[in-house]
Amino acid sequence: MARHRNVRGYNYDEDFEEDDMYGHSVEDDYCISPATAAQFIYSKRDRHSSFTEPLEEEEEEYVDEEPDKTKASNLTPLDQARLYSCLDHMREVLGESVSEKVMTDAVLQCQFDVAKALDLVFKQDGNEKAVPTNQDVSTTGRPAKGKSRGLPSVEVQNEVVPKIAKMTVSGKKQTMGFDIPSAASEVNGQNVPVLSKGQPMDEVLEEPESSRQSPTQGVSSQGSDDLNATPSQGRSAGKSKQKINVKDELEKRQGGKQLLNLVVIGHVDAGKSTLMGHLLYLLGHVNKRTMHKYEQESKKAGKASFAYAWVLDETGEERQRGVTMDVGMTKFETKSKVITLMDAPGHKDFIPNMITGAAQADVAILVVDASRGEFEAGFEAGGQTREHALLVRSLGVTQLAIAVNKMDQVNWQQERFQEVTSKLGHFLKQAGFKDSDVFYIPTSGLSGENLTKASQVPELTSWYKGRCLIDQIDSFKAPQRSVDKPFRFCVSDVFKDQGSGFCVTGKIEAGYVQVGDRMLAMPPNETCTVKGITLHDEAVDWAAAGDHVSLTLTGMDIIKINVGCVFCSPSEPIKACTRFRARVLIFNFDVPVTQGFPVIIHYQTVSEPATIRKLISVLHKSTGEVVKKKPKCLTKGMNAIIELQSQRPIAIELYKEFKELGRFMLRYSGSSIAAGVVTEIKE
Ligand code: GDP
């Protein structure tokens, strides 16, 4: 389940403040804590010295204690280090049974070859068969008895099987492991354990950023988000790219299934998360064990009824508060479609997040609580049922399934169902939904009734013969993907991940992208290269309109990119402006809208403060003719042309050219006051 909620809103500045990780590559992360890295790298886990400590200090300490002082002190510092390293390893194998002198002699005689030195000692003892294997050593996890003496011997290498679970800035957990080094390499005549591909360990720990090799070297990524760790493997980065026939490829990739982006909306506590969590469980996306865990945990937290909601509400705060805050994203399949599900927050405070979810959706499920009083509370002024429905319609969603939920609470009464649907139907028509595109389904998210198969509850089956929820989702008409249009990608999240470069997530609104493509970001009007693409947690070579993807980018500074930036093809760029004209519809809003009115413009992932610079004209609602020029103010229900001035440049399109990027919402003081479409871009 790909969740982006952890990512957005995450204040990565805080992370950076602590370690100043900003701009660091993957090795930096390890460098920050060499002790931690060393802990994983070496079997001698209790060593207290690091590679960076001056060797001499330790030598002194060692020399004081050891009898074979002369032999060691006659050596060059480098050979001394090699000797101590060999002794350490031998000590691990032999324990205290052999004197330091015997071991030193053997090491020197065998020219620092630990294996040979060990053989020699065993031969001398006539105790050959007692030689423990390296495996034995590593699995005991026994602390080294000898003291730490700098570089470990090459023979330790087979013990190195570390796995480091790394939490990226985005909160995505990544598991990484070092390759098990298979051979030692000679660097400057010195045996140095190698992580892989000739990268010496001290280089990994100490080298300056500039001279660092690609993080892909020596690191084998085991997580699903491995694209940035191994972007070139099997991919076209750096190679001459082959143009693909996107339409054919899309057809192949989806196995004939169409792609559909679905947003779940509705008043807080209507049961959105429970409904969708239960649906996913019934579809087999959550295994029994995990579900059991959620049940136990939610019981423990005193919120037993939220167990299914926890499938989607993943963050601690969401669970604590029992509300969805950010937009969760999950993929599932129906008979004929691949669905990307977005679970939008119902709470008033998180409407901007909901707008982001809705802007990326093709169709919506509006969940309403059928319980007496509850439906009414959500539907009245101040409830989110109306606001959400209006928002999704204004953002381009035309097909709607209404889950009349918690029907178990009203004994599956037909009268209640009809009461709810008639009230809603009237309003939805006004909001611009066609009757033929609105479908009502009685459900119970808690009991799972009517979600994936027709209900068996007699109280319901006696009067309801329609589709269950999943069948309705399957029957939605999938929109045409604008793959032929110029590339447009709206950033919904920016985060530093492993490896060089950084990642952006979002939805491809139009066109397609291939690994190795150059892209232009607007704003800041700078180019970069796509190093990797992740779609539903899998690394892919290309992605096209409609896909929610993560792109790994290089050649640009992460600081330049914000949520709301639009990436486009450099040859057909999107315009960035601060002043544009639009046709707007004023919602049910009591305060008259005047010149200079401060608003927040919301579209796609953008949310930008602006002011209404001019009121140009009032239009006739149906004919669109100018009714009045230069009005003093705009009141509810009015259709008008206005000029907006944003504080910072925003990337926007004319509605007639690019619907998805030419449609916006205006909000003021926590309420949606108008929906609009861009008619003219000024500057
Ligand atoms: P959301 O805020 O819309 O996501 O609502 P939740 O899914 O968090 O549910 C809010 C509360 O309603 C929880 O206590 C759920 O257990 C409860 N609930 C959800 N669906 C149903 C249902 O179909 N029947 C009943 N009786 N309770 C439900």
Tab-separated table of C-alpha atoms and ligand atoms in Angstrom, residues 264-277 303-310 313 322-324 343-347 367 369 371 404-409 412 443-449, ligand 1:
chain	number	residue	atom	x	y	z
A	264	VAL	CA	-13.580	8.791	-1.127
A	265	ILE	CA	-15.231	11.846	0.356
A	266	GLY	CA	-17.823	12.689	2.991
A	267	HIS	CA	-18.420	14.197	6.386
A	268	VAL	CA	-16.132	13.255	9.239
A	269	ASP	CA	-17.222	9.985	10.905
A	270	ALA	CA	-19.471	9.017	8.004
A	271	GLY	CA	-17.428	5.815	7.950
A	272	LYS	CA	-15.174	6.421	4.932
A	273	SER	CA	-12.066	4.762	6.324
A	274	THR	CA	-14.006	1.866	7.820
A	275	LEU	CA	-15.833	1.288	4.551
A	276	MET	CA	-12.743	1.344	2.400
A	277	GLY	CA	-10.619	-0.535	4.934
A	303	LYS	CA	-11.247	2.383	19.747
A	304	ALA	CA	-12.316	-1.120	18.795
A	305	SER	CA	-14.755	0.102	16.176
A	306	PHE	CA	-11.937	1.730	14.264
A	307	ALA	CA	-10.092	-1.484	13.391
A	308	TYR	CA	-10.964	-1.340	9.680
A	309	ALA	CA	-10.314	2.370	9.526
A	310	TRP	CA	-6.792	1.637	10.695
A	313	ASP	CA	-5.435	5.661	8.792
A	322	GLY	CA	-9.787	8.876	15.012
A	323	VAL	CA	-9.840	11.116	11.955
A	324	THR	CA	-8.212	10.868	8.564
A	343	ASP	CA	-9.118	8.267	1.072
A	344	ALA	CA	-9.648	11.965	1.660
A	345	PRO	CA	-10.031	13.504	5.080
A	346	GLY	CA	-13.557	14.488	6.028
A	347	HIS	CA	-12.616	16.896	8.748
A	367	VAL	CA	-20.033	8.314	2.007
A	369	ASP	CA	-24.056	8.303	7.487
A	371	SER	CA	-28.173	7.153	11.067
A	404	VAL	CA	-25.496	5.338	2.150
A	405	ASN	CA	-23.549	3.889	5.027
A	406	LYS	CA	-24.293	2.601	8.536
A	407	MET	CA	-27.554	1.184	7.222
A	408	ASP	CA	-27.248	-1.416	10.001
A	409	GLN	CA	-27.970	1.433	12.407
A	412	TRP	CA	-31.782	-1.384	6.598
A	443	THR	CA	-23.877	-0.244	2.784
A	444	SER	CA	-22.468	-1.065	6.187
A	445	GLY	CA	-18.756	-0.508	6.358
A	446	LEU	CA	-18.629	-2.117	9.768
A	447	SER	CA	-20.339	-5.392	8.916
A	448	GLY	CA	-19.074	-5.359	5.323
A	449	GLU	CA	-22.566	-5.658	3.898
B	1	GDP	P1	-14.433	8.562	8.666
B	1	GDP	O1	-14.103	9.726	9.545
B	1	GDP	O2	-15.506	8.923	7.676
B	1	GDP	O3	-13.258	7.921	8.013
B	1	GDP	O4	-15.130	7.490	9.632
B	1	GDP	P2	-14.522	6.173	10.288
B	1	GDP	O5	-14.335	5.109	9.277
B	1	GDP	O6	-13.338	6.582	11.076
B	1	GDP	O7	-15.725	5.731	11.218
B	1	GDP	C1	-16.236	6.516	12.262
B	1	GDP	C2	-17.005	5.644	13.241
B	1	GDP	O8	-18.162	5.097	12.621
B	1	GDP	C3	-16.207	4.469	13.754
B	1	GDP	O9	-16.492	4.285	15.100
B	1	GDP	C4	-16.733	3.299	12.949
B	1	GDP	O10	-16.633	2.088	13.601
B	1	GDP	C5	-18.170	3.692	12.785
B	1	GDP	N1	-18.741	3.065	11.570
B	1	GDP	C6	-18.214	3.116	10.334
B	1	GDP	N2	-18.999	2.445	9.464
B	1	GDP	C7	-20.038	1.950	10.179
B	1	GDP	C8	-21.178	1.149	9.838
B	1	GDP	O11	-21.391	0.770	8.687
B	1	GDP	N3	-22.033	0.834	10.847
B	1	GDP	C9	-21.842	1.247	12.113
B	1	GDP	N4	-22.720	0.890	13.020
B	1	GDP	N5	-20.774	2.001	12.477
B	1	GDP	C10	-19.866	2.346	11.527
